[in-house]
Coordinates of C-alpha atoms in Angstrom, one line a residue:
Chain A
M16 CA 5.4 29.4 -28.7
S17 CA 1.6 29.0 -27.5
G18 CA -0.4 31.5 -29.2
T19 CA -3.5 30.8 -27.3
A20 CA -5.3 32.1 -25.0
V21 CA -4.9 29.8 -22.7
M22 CA -1.4 27.9 -22.1
R23 CA -1.2 24.4 -21.6
F24 CA 0.6 22.7 -18.9
R25 CA 3.7 21.4 -21.1
Q26 CA 4.6 23.4 -24.6
P27 CA 5.0 21.0 -26.9
S28 CA 8.4 19.3 -27.4
V29 CA 10.4 16.5 -29.8
L30 CA 12.6 15.5 -26.6
P31 CA 11.7 12.0 -24.7
G32 CA 11.0 11.6 -20.9
F33 CA 9.4 14.1 -19.7
G34 CA 7.1 12.5 -18.1
I35 CA 9.0 10.1 -16.6
A36 CA 11.7 12.5 -15.3
L37 CA 9.0 15.0 -13.5
G38 CA 7.9 12.3 -12.1
F39 CA 10.5 10.6 -10.4
T40 CA 11.5 14.4 -10.1
L41 CA 8.5 15.2 -8.1
V42 CA 8.1 11.6 -5.9
Y43 CA 11.4 11.7 -4.8
L44 CA 11.2 16.1 -3.5
S45 CA 8.2 14.6 -2.2
G46 CA 9.2 11.5 -0.2
I47 CA 12.4 13.4 1.1
V48 CA 11.4 16.5 1.1
L49 CA 8.3 17.5 1.6
I50 CA 6.6 15.0 3.4
P51 CA 8.6 14.8 6.1
L52 CA 8.7 18.9 6.4
A53 CA 4.6 19.0 6.4
A54 CA 4.7 16.2 9.1
M55 CA 6.6 18.5 11.5
I56 CA 4.4 21.1 10.4
L57 CA 1.4 19.2 10.9
K58 CA 3.2 17.7 14.0
S59 CA 3.6 20.9 15.9
A60 CA 0.4 22.7 14.5
G61 CA -1.8 19.6 16.4
L62 CA 0.1 21.2 20.0
G63 CA -2.8 24.0 19.5
W64 CA -2.2 27.9 19.0
A65 CA -2.1 28.3 23.8
E66 CA 1.2 25.2 23.8
F67 CA 2.9 26.1 21.1
W68 CA 2.7 29.9 22.0
R69 CA 3.8 28.5 26.3
I70 CA 7.2 26.6 24.9
V71 CA 7.6 29.5 22.3
G72 CA 7.6 31.7 24.9
D73 CA 9.3 30.2 27.2
P74 CA 12.3 32.8 28.9
R75 CA 14.8 30.0 27.5
T76 CA 13.4 29.1 24.2
L77 CA 13.1 33.2 23.7
A78 CA 17.1 33.9 25.0
A79 CA 17.9 31.1 22.8
I80 CA 16.5 32.6 19.4
R81 CA 17.4 36.2 20.7
L82 CA 21.0 35.5 21.4
S83 CA 20.8 33.2 17.9
F84 CA 20.0 35.8 16.1
G85 CA 22.0 38.3 17.4
A86 CA 25.2 36.1 17.0
S87 CA 23.9 35.3 13.2
L88 CA 23.6 39.0 13.3
L89 CA 26.7 40.3 13.9
A90 CA 28.1 37.4 12.2
A91 CA 27.2 38.2 8.7
S92 CA 27.7 42.0 9.1
I93 CA 31.7 41.3 10.0
N94 CA 31.5 38.5 6.9
A95 CA 29.2 41.5 5.2
V96 CA 33.0 44.0 5.4
F97 CA 35.6 41.8 5.1
G98 CA 34.0 39.5 2.5
V99 CA 33.4 42.7 0.7
L100 CA 37.4 43.6 1.0
L101 CA 38.6 40.2 0.6
A102 CA 36.2 39.9 -3.3
W103 CA 38.3 43.5 -4.2
V104 CA 41.5 42.0 -3.4
L105 CA 40.8 38.6 -5.0
V106 CA 39.2 40.3 -8.1
R107 CA 41.1 44.0 -8.8
Y108 CA 44.5 43.1 -7.6
S109 CA 46.9 40.5 -8.3
F110 CA 49.7 39.7 -5.0
P111 CA 51.5 36.5 -4.8
R112 CA 49.2 32.9 -4.0
R113 CA 46.0 34.8 -5.1
R114 CA 44.7 31.7 -6.2
L115 CA 45.4 29.4 -3.3
A116 CA 43.7 32.3 -1.3
D117 CA 40.7 32.1 -3.6
A118 CA 40.5 28.8 -3.2
M119 CA 40.9 28.9 -0.1
I120 CA 37.8 30.8 0.2
D121 CA 35.3 28.1 -0.1
L122 CA 37.0 26.3 3.1
P123 CA 34.8 26.7 5.3
F124 CA 31.8 24.9 2.9
A125 CA 34.6 22.1 2.8
L126 CA 35.3 21.5 6.3
P127 CA 33.0 19.7 8.5
T128 CA 31.4 21.9 10.5
A129 CA 32.4 19.6 13.5
V130 CA 35.9 19.7 13.1
A131 CA 35.9 23.8 12.2
G132 CA 34.2 23.7 15.9
I133 CA 36.7 21.7 17.5
A134 CA 39.3 23.4 15.7
L135 CA 38.1 27.0 16.5
T136 CA 37.6 25.6 20.2
T137 CA 41.2 24.8 20.7
L138 CA 42.3 28.1 19.0
Y139 CA 40.6 30.5 21.6
A140 CA 40.0 28.2 24.7
P141 CA 42.0 30.5 27.7
N142 CA 45.3 27.4 26.7
G143 CA 44.6 28.1 23.0
W144 CA 47.3 29.6 20.4
I145 CA 44.9 32.9 19.7
G146 CA 42.5 32.6 23.4
Q147 CA 46.5 33.2 25.5
F148 CA 46.8 36.4 24.1
L149 CA 43.3 37.6 24.6
A150 CA 43.5 36.5 28.0
T151 CA 46.2 38.7 28.8
L152 CA 43.9 41.2 27.2
G153 CA 41.3 40.0 29.8
L154 CA 38.9 38.9 26.5
K155 CA 37.8 35.3 27.1
V156 CA 35.7 34.5 23.6
A157 CA 35.6 30.4 24.1
Y158 CA 32.7 29.6 25.5
T159 CA 30.8 32.6 25.6
P160 CA 28.7 33.9 23.2
I161 CA 31.6 36.0 21.2
G162 CA 32.5 32.3 20.3
I163 CA 29.5 31.7 18.9
V164 CA 30.4 35.0 16.5
I165 CA 33.8 33.8 15.7
A166 CA 32.2 30.0 15.0
L167 CA 29.1 31.4 13.3
T168 CA 32.0 34.0 11.0
F169 CA 33.9 31.5 10.2
I170 CA 30.7 29.5 8.7
G171 CA 29.6 32.5 6.9
L172 CA 32.9 33.7 5.2
P173 CA 32.6 32.2 1.9
F174 CA 28.8 33.4 1.2
V175 CA 29.6 37.7 0.5
V176 CA 32.7 37.1 -1.3
R177 CA 31.2 34.0 -3.6
T178 CA 28.6 36.1 -4.3
V179 CA 29.8 39.9 -5.1
E180 CA 32.8 38.4 -6.5
P181 CA 31.1 37.5 -10.2
V182 CA 29.8 40.9 -9.9
L183 CA 32.5 43.0 -9.8
R184 CA 34.5 41.2 -12.3
E185 CA 31.7 42.3 -14.5
F186 CA 32.0 45.6 -13.5
D187 CA 32.0 48.1 -16.2
R188 CA 35.7 49.5 -15.9
E189 CA 34.1 52.6 -17.8
A190 CA 31.7 53.5 -15.5
E191 CA 35.1 54.3 -12.9
E192 CA 37.0 56.2 -15.7
A193 CA 33.7 58.1 -16.4
A194 CA 33.3 58.9 -12.7
A195 CA 37.2 59.6 -12.8
T196 CA 37.0 61.4 -15.7
L197 CA 34.1 63.9 -14.4
G198 CA 36.7 65.3 -11.4
A199 CA 35.9 62.2 -8.6
T200 CA 38.2 61.9 -6.3
R201 CA 39.1 57.5 -5.8
R202 CA 37.0 57.4 -2.7
Q203 CA 34.2 58.5 -4.5
T204 CA 34.3 56.8 -7.3
V205 CA 34.6 53.4 -4.9
F206 CA 31.7 54.3 -2.5
R207 CA 29.3 56.0 -5.0
V208 CA 29.9 54.7 -8.1
I209 CA 31.6 50.9 -7.3
L210 CA 29.7 49.8 -3.6
P211 CA 26.2 50.9 -4.8
S212 CA 26.0 48.5 -7.7
L213 CA 27.3 46.0 -5.2
L214 CA 25.0 47.0 -3.5
P215 CA 22.0 43.9 -4.3
A216 CA 25.3 41.0 -4.3
I217 CA 26.5 41.6 -0.7
L218 CA 22.4 42.2 1.1
T219 CA 22.0 38.7 -1.1
G220 CA 25.3 37.2 0.3
Y221 CA 24.5 38.9 3.8
A222 CA 21.0 37.3 3.8
L223 CA 22.4 34.0 2.8
A224 CA 25.7 33.8 5.6
L225 CA 22.5 35.0 8.0
A226 CA 20.4 32.0 6.6
R227 CA 23.4 30.1 7.4
S228 CA 24.0 30.8 10.7
I229 CA 20.8 31.2 12.5
G230 CA 20.6 26.7 11.6
E231 CA 24.2 26.2 12.6
Y232 CA 24.8 23.8 14.9
G233 CA 27.9 22.0 14.3
S234 CA 30.7 24.4 14.3
V235 CA 29.0 26.6 17.7
I236 CA 28.4 23.9 19.6
F237 CA 31.9 23.3 20.9
I238 CA 33.4 26.6 21.6
A239 CA 29.6 27.9 22.7
G240 CA 30.0 26.7 26.7
N241 CA 26.1 25.8 26.4
I242 CA 24.9 27.6 29.4
P243 CA 21.3 28.3 29.3
Y244 CA 20.1 31.6 29.2
V245 CA 24.0 33.0 28.0
S246 CA 25.3 30.7 25.3
E247 CA 22.9 28.0 24.3
I248 CA 21.7 28.4 21.0
T249 CA 18.2 27.5 19.3
P250 CA 19.6 24.4 17.0
L251 CA 21.4 22.6 20.5
L252 CA 18.1 23.4 22.5
I253 CA 15.7 22.0 19.9
V254 CA 18.4 18.4 20.3
I255 CA 18.2 18.7 24.0
R256 CA 14.1 19.1 24.0
L257 CA 14.7 16.0 21.9
E258 CA 17.2 14.0 23.9
E259 CA 14.7 15.1 27.0
F260 CA 12.3 12.9 25.0
N261 CA 10.0 16.2 24.5
Y262 CA 9.0 15.7 21.1
A263 CA 6.1 18.7 21.8
G264 CA 9.2 21.3 22.8
A265 CA 11.4 19.9 20.1
T266 CA 8.7 20.5 17.2
A267 CA 7.5 24.0 18.3
I268 CA 10.9 25.4 18.5
A269 CA 11.6 23.8 15.5
A270 CA 8.1 25.1 13.4
V271 CA 9.3 28.9 14.6
M272 CA 12.9 28.5 13.3
L273 CA 11.4 27.0 9.6
A274 CA 9.4 30.2 9.6
I275 CA 12.4 32.3 10.1
S276 CA 14.2 30.4 7.2
F277 CA 11.2 30.2 4.9
S278 CA 11.1 34.2 5.7
M279 CA 14.8 34.5 4.9
L280 CA 14.4 32.7 1.5
L281 CA 11.7 34.7 0.9
I282 CA 13.8 38.1 1.0
I283 CA 16.3 36.3 -0.5
N284 CA 14.0 35.9 -3.5
L285 CA 13.3 39.3 -3.2
I286 CA 16.1 41.0 -3.1
Q287 CA 18.3 39.2 -6.5
A288 CA 13.9 40.5 -8.4
W289 CA 14.7 43.7 -7.5
S290 CA 18.3 43.8 -8.1
R291 CA 17.5 42.1 -11.6
R292 CA 15.3 45.1 -12.4
R293 CA 17.2 47.9 -10.7
F294 CA 20.4 46.5 -12.1
G295 CA 20.1 43.6 -14.8
H296 CA 21.8 40.8 -13.4
D297 CA 21.3 39.0 -9.9
G298 CA 22.5 39.2 -6.4
Chain B
M3 CA 39.6 34.5 -17.0
T4 CA 42.1 36.6 -19.6
V5 CA 39.8 39.2 -19.1
E6 CA 40.2 39.2 -15.4
N7 CA 43.7 39.2 -15.6
M8 CA 44.2 42.5 -18.4
L9 CA 42.2 44.5 -15.4
V10 CA 44.3 43.8 -12.8
P11 CA 46.4 46.1 -12.0
S12 CA 50.1 44.7 -11.2
A13 CA 50.6 45.5 -8.0
A14 CA 54.2 45.2 -8.5
G15 CA 54.1 48.5 -10.5
T16 CA 57.2 48.2 -12.5
A17 CA 56.0 45.9 -15.3
A18 CA 53.8 47.1 -18.4
P19 CA 52.1 50.4 -17.9
N20 CA 49.0 50.5 -15.7
R21 CA 45.6 51.3 -18.0
Y22 CA 43.6 51.8 -15.9
E23 CA 46.3 54.6 -13.1
A24 CA 42.9 57.2 -12.6
T25 CA 40.5 54.0 -11.5
S26 CA 42.4 52.1 -8.8
E27 CA 44.0 52.7 -6.2
T28 CA 47.6 54.2 -5.3
R29 CA 50.0 51.7 -4.2
G30 CA 50.5 51.9 -0.2
V31 CA 46.2 51.7 -0.4
R32 CA 46.9 48.6 -2.4
I33 CA 49.1 46.9 0.1
V34 CA 47.2 47.8 3.4
L35 CA 44.0 45.9 1.7
I36 CA 46.0 43.1 0.4
A37 CA 47.6 43.0 4.1
I38 CA 44.3 43.3 5.7
A39 CA 42.8 40.6 3.8
V40 CA 45.6 38.3 3.8
L41 CA 45.8 38.3 7.6
F42 CA 41.9 37.9 7.8
L43 CA 42.4 34.5 5.5
A44 CA 45.8 33.5 8.0
L45 CA 43.6 33.9 11.2
F46 CA 40.7 32.9 10.5
L47 CA 41.2 30.2 7.7
L48 CA 44.8 29.0 7.8
L49 CA 44.7 28.9 10.9
P50 CA 41.6 26.5 12.5
L51 CA 43.4 24.3 9.6
A52 CA 46.6 24.5 11.2
A53 CA 45.7 23.7 14.3
V54 CA 43.9 20.7 13.1
F55 CA 47.1 18.8 12.0
M56 CA 49.3 20.4 14.7
E57 CA 46.7 18.9 17.7
A58 CA 45.9 15.3 15.7
F59 CA 50.4 14.7 15.8
R60 CA 50.8 15.7 19.1
G61 CA 51.0 12.6 20.3
G62 CA 53.3 11.5 18.0
I63 CA 52.4 9.2 14.4
Q64 CA 52.0 6.2 16.6
A65 CA 49.4 7.5 18.7
Y66 CA 47.9 9.5 15.6
F67 CA 47.6 5.9 13.6
A68 CA 46.4 4.3 16.6
A69 CA 43.9 6.7 17.1
I70 CA 42.5 6.0 13.4
T71 CA 43.0 2.5 13.2
E72 CA 40.8 1.7 16.5
P73 CA 37.8 -0.6 15.9
D74 CA 35.6 2.6 16.9
A75 CA 37.1 4.3 14.8
L76 CA 37.1 2.4 12.1
A77 CA 33.7 1.5 12.0
A78 CA 32.4 5.0 11.7
I79 CA 34.8 5.2 8.7
R80 CA 33.3 2.5 7.6
L81 CA 29.8 3.6 8.2
T82 CA 29.9 7.4 6.7
L83 CA 31.4 5.6 3.3
T84 CA 28.8 3.8 3.4
V85 CA 26.2 6.6 4.2
A86 CA 28.2 8.2 1.1
A87 CA 27.3 5.5 -1.0
I88 CA 24.1 5.6 -1.0
A89 CA 23.1 8.5 -0.4
V90 CA 24.9 10.4 -3.4
P91 CA 24.4 7.8 -6.5
C92 CA 20.3 8.5 -5.0
N93 CA 21.4 13.0 -5.3
L94 CA 22.7 12.1 -8.8
I95 CA 19.8 10.6 -10.0
F96 CA 17.2 12.6 -8.6
G97 CA 19.7 15.5 -9.7
V98 CA 19.6 14.3 -13.4
A99 CA 16.2 13.7 -13.5
A100 CA 15.0 17.4 -12.4
A101 CA 17.7 19.0 -14.2
W102 CA 16.5 17.2 -17.4
A103 CA 12.9 18.2 -16.9
I104 CA 13.4 21.5 -15.8
A105 CA 15.7 22.4 -18.5
K106 CA 14.7 20.5 -21.3
F107 CA 11.1 21.6 -21.2
E108 CA 9.3 24.3 -20.9
F109 CA 6.2 23.5 -17.8
K110 CA 4.0 25.5 -15.3
G111 CA 5.1 25.5 -12.0
K112 CA 9.3 25.5 -13.0
S113 CA 10.3 28.2 -11.0
L114 CA 8.6 27.2 -7.5
L115 CA 10.0 23.0 -8.3
T116 CA 13.6 24.8 -8.8
T117 CA 13.0 26.7 -5.2
L118 CA 11.7 23.5 -3.6
I119 CA 14.4 21.7 -4.8
D120 CA 16.5 24.3 -2.9
L121 CA 14.9 24.1 0.0
P122 CA 16.6 21.9 2.0
F123 CA 20.0 24.3 2.1
S124 CA 17.6 26.7 4.1
V125 CA 16.8 24.1 6.4
S126 CA 18.8 23.8 9.7
P127 CA 20.5 20.4 9.7
V128 CA 19.1 19.6 13.4
I129 CA 15.5 20.1 11.7
S130 CA 16.6 18.2 9.0
G131 CA 17.6 15.6 11.3
L132 CA 14.2 15.8 13.0
V133 CA 11.4 15.8 10.8
Y134 CA 12.9 12.1 10.2
V135 CA 12.3 11.6 13.8
L136 CA 8.9 13.0 13.9
L137 CA 7.9 10.7 11.1
F138 CA 9.8 6.9 12.2
G139 CA 11.1 7.4 15.8
A140 CA 9.0 5.9 18.6
Q141 CA 6.7 8.7 19.0
G142 CA 6.8 9.2 15.5
Y143 CA 3.4 8.7 12.6
F144 CA 5.2 5.4 11.4
G145 CA 7.1 4.0 15.1
P146 CA 4.3 1.6 15.9
W147 CA 4.3 0.3 12.6
L148 CA 7.5 0.1 11.6
S149 CA 8.2 -1.1 15.8
A150 CA 5.6 -3.5 15.2
H151 CA 7.3 -4.9 11.8
G152 CA 10.5 -4.9 13.3
I153 CA 12.2 -2.5 11.2
Q154 CA 14.0 0.4 12.3
I155 CA 15.1 3.5 10.9
A156 CA 15.5 6.3 13.0
F157 CA 18.8 5.7 15.4
A158 CA 19.7 3.2 13.1
V159 CA 21.8 3.1 9.0
P160 CA 18.3 4.1 7.6
G161 CA 17.6 7.2 9.4
I162 CA 21.1 8.5 8.8
V163 CA 20.8 7.6 5.2
L164 CA 17.9 9.7 4.5
A165 CA 19.1 12.6 7.1
T166 CA 22.1 12.5 4.6
I167 CA 20.4 12.5 1.4
F168 CA 18.1 15.8 2.7
V169 CA 21.2 18.0 3.7
T170 CA 22.9 17.1 0.3
F171 CA 19.6 16.9 -2.1
P172 CA 20.0 20.0 -4.6
F173 CA 23.9 20.1 -5.3
V174 CA 23.8 18.1 -8.0
A175 CA 20.3 19.2 -9.2
R176 CA 21.7 23.1 -8.5
E177 CA 25.0 22.8 -10.6
L178 CA 22.7 21.1 -13.8
I179 CA 20.2 22.7 -14.0
P180 CA 21.8 26.2 -15.5
L181 CA 24.3 24.6 -17.7
M182 CA 21.4 22.5 -19.3
Q183 CA 19.7 25.4 -19.4
E184 CA 21.8 27.5 -21.3
Q185 CA 22.8 24.2 -23.5
G186 CA 19.5 24.7 -24.4
T187 CA 17.9 21.4 -26.7
G188 CA 19.6 21.8 -30.5
D189 CA 22.3 18.9 -29.8
E190 CA 19.3 16.4 -28.2
E191 CA 17.4 17.4 -31.3
A192 CA 19.7 16.8 -33.8
A193 CA 20.4 13.1 -32.9
L194 CA 16.5 12.5 -32.6
S195 CA 16.6 14.0 -36.2
L196 CA 19.1 11.4 -37.6
G197 CA 17.6 8.3 -35.1
A198 CA 19.0 8.3 -32.2
N199 CA 16.5 6.8 -29.7
G200 CA 16.0 8.5 -26.1
W201 CA 18.9 6.3 -24.2
Q202 CA 21.5 6.9 -26.7
T203 CA 20.4 11.0 -27.1
F204 CA 20.9 11.0 -23.7
L205 CA 23.9 8.8 -22.7
F206 CA 26.0 10.3 -26.5
V207 CA 25.0 13.5 -26.6
T208 CA 23.7 15.3 -23.1
L209 CA 25.9 13.4 -20.7
P210 CA 29.2 14.2 -22.9
N211 CA 27.2 17.7 -22.7
I212 CA 27.4 17.5 -18.3
K213 CA 29.8 15.4 -17.1
W214 CA 31.7 18.4 -15.7
A215 CA 29.4 20.4 -14.4
L216 CA 27.8 16.8 -12.5
L217 CA 31.6 15.3 -11.6
Y218 CA 30.9 18.6 -9.3
G219 CA 28.0 18.2 -8.0
V220 CA 28.5 15.0 -7.0
L221 CA 32.3 16.6 -5.6
L222 CA 30.5 18.7 -3.4
C223 CA 27.2 16.7 -2.3
N224 CA 30.0 13.5 -1.7
A225 CA 31.6 16.3 0.7
R226 CA 29.1 17.4 2.9
A227 CA 27.5 13.9 2.8
M228 CA 30.9 12.5 4.5
G229 CA 30.9 16.2 7.0
E230 CA 27.6 16.0 7.6
F231 CA 26.7 16.4 11.7
G232 CA 24.0 18.2 12.7
A233 CA 21.0 16.5 11.2
V234 CA 23.0 12.9 11.6
A235 CA 23.7 13.7 15.4
V236 CA 19.9 14.6 15.7
I237 CA 18.8 10.4 14.1
S238 CA 21.9 8.5 14.3
G239 CA 21.7 7.9 18.6
K240 CA 25.5 7.6 18.3
I241 CA 26.1 4.5 19.0
R242 CA 29.2 3.7 19.0
G243 CA 30.3 1.2 16.6
L244 CA 26.7 1.3 14.7
T245 CA 25.6 3.9 14.1
N246 CA 28.5 6.7 14.5
T247 CA 29.6 8.8 11.5
M248 CA 33.7 10.4 11.5
P249 CA 32.1 13.5 12.7
L250 CA 29.7 12.0 15.4
H251 CA 33.1 9.3 16.4
V252 CA 35.1 13.3 16.6
E253 CA 33.2 14.9 18.9
I254 CA 32.0 11.2 20.9
L255 CA 36.1 12.2 21.3
Y256 CA 36.3 15.1 22.4
N257 CA 34.0 14.8 24.9
E258 CA 36.0 13.1 26.2
Y259 CA 39.1 14.5 26.7
A260 CA 40.2 12.2 23.6
F261 CA 41.8 15.7 22.3
S262 CA 44.5 13.9 20.3
A263 CA 42.3 11.1 18.8
A264 CA 39.4 13.5 17.9
F265 CA 42.2 16.0 15.6
A266 CA 43.0 12.8 14.1
V267 CA 39.9 11.3 13.0
A268 CA 39.1 15.0 12.4
S269 CA 42.2 15.4 11.0
L270 CA 41.4 12.6 8.1
L271 CA 37.8 14.8 7.6
A272 CA 40.0 17.9 7.5
L273 CA 42.0 16.2 4.3
L274 CA 38.8 15.1 3.4
A275 CA 38.1 18.8 2.7
L276 CA 41.0 19.9 1.1
V277 CA 40.8 17.1 -1.2
T278 CA 37.9 18.1 -2.3
L279 CA 38.6 21.8 -2.3
A280 CA 42.0 21.3 -5.0
I281 CA 39.6 18.6 -7.4
K282 CA 36.7 21.9 -7.4
T283 CA 39.6 24.4 -8.7
F284 CA 41.2 22.3 -10.7
L285 CA 37.7 21.4 -12.6
E286 CA 36.2 25.6 -12.1
W287 CA 39.8 26.2 -14.0
R288 CA 40.3 23.6 -16.2
F289 CA 36.9 23.2 -17.7
A290 CA 35.1 26.3 -16.7
D291 CA 32.6 26.3 -19.8
G292 CA 31.8 23.2 -18.3
I293 CA 30.8 24.1 -15.3
A294 CA 28.3 26.7 -15.0
A295 CA 28.0 27.2 -11.5
A296 CA 31.8 27.4 -10.9
G297 CA 32.5 30.0 -8.7
R298 CA 28.6 30.5 -7.2
S299 CA 27.7 30.4 -3.7
H300 CA 26.2 27.7 -2.3

């Protein structure tokens, strides 16, 4: 459109309403999201480096961050494996109630986290439906870090499935036929032809599940047991600091989490940019 | 959808001959994979859902109805509906405005703006509540001014509404933007050249084109608005009968060991989730072309 060297802010259009639509968007975005987030960052910056590091370097904070990361990594990994399997089964095979199963995948998005939290706790408590079987094996799930992993696996379940599904559906079957005619076994075709091209989608889903899990609160706090240094996740520690009216403590920990979230967002965007270059589609 | 059905090999293996014999797994492998998938879904999705309803009715139907019609529960239901009734329309108007600007015009900084709109999804719900406490709480930036003027935002309904708007911020916009980009500006330009004004063009040309995606976004936005826990827990103060939403009421009952009552209120939220999923699936199935982002993750 613009042949000139210096592009104007907006390219000309006959459609009306640009000014008011963009103006409203910017005011609303700033008021609801940007200014409150900036205020929080400003507040944590006001603490000064020494105070900030004293709070973040506190053993209890570090234990919480380590736990949040560890449990989230584990849950996202479980979801990566089962997510690919689920996407594969839902796209490639037909079986009774396949559509219902496909619709059910989104349940963790739709079910309020508090409801998921109490339901999972009831199931995995030592006297619960699943918990009593695990108890006979000597395995305690509820009120331990394993319970946290279970809750995070639940809420992260849809991410990998939903990012892999469309890519798998669009996958060119001719590549598989070519591999087969060239003498590849089915196993070789799956692991060396299909899975590599699903990789960006798997990574994107993994990163999305991870990002969601690190910040998750509602579904975890019921099952976690919430013992400091053992089963206390980072978002819960923010809430505890806030309830103690320790605003500085809450803000500093929140700033660290925000930095982690932004890095995750950056990583997801990088994966998608790489995927677009390499495979011609988003992850 | 038709392409998909064509590609799916028949698991029974009896009817039509399989077009892709060389590119499918043996029957045994297929059955094992399907079994693992079904088992995983049953264990992780169906069982928790079943547990909610089983526990809710453990004390009998009468206890169930007593739990959901008790004054604090009714106040929580009323507050949840009120908050959603304010937050969802706000994000609906924002979503349409943002999508109009981003999808129909070319301007600098567009991709940055799109990223910023998605930002609330990557922020922990607890932080979404915390930012408003820091702004409007007693020790917050506007706290002294607000209390001097007798206005309460944090630990009151306005705070809950703000936190809910924050966490549901991108839902409508992100459904509309890709669809409206796909649709381009041709229809609107035609309407304008035929003498329609801006509003007429929007109401009679754009709106019919995006109505299913709009409904889809509102549906997801509403489900999250009514079910939000973390952000609301931080800012509400959890005052019974006053600033207690349904998810918070569930937590309070549960922590008081009133398990049946907690699950009774939780079952209403689970029902909301099921209805949301049913309508969502119906929209994706019936109006797939009108929902660009269908099947995409959140």
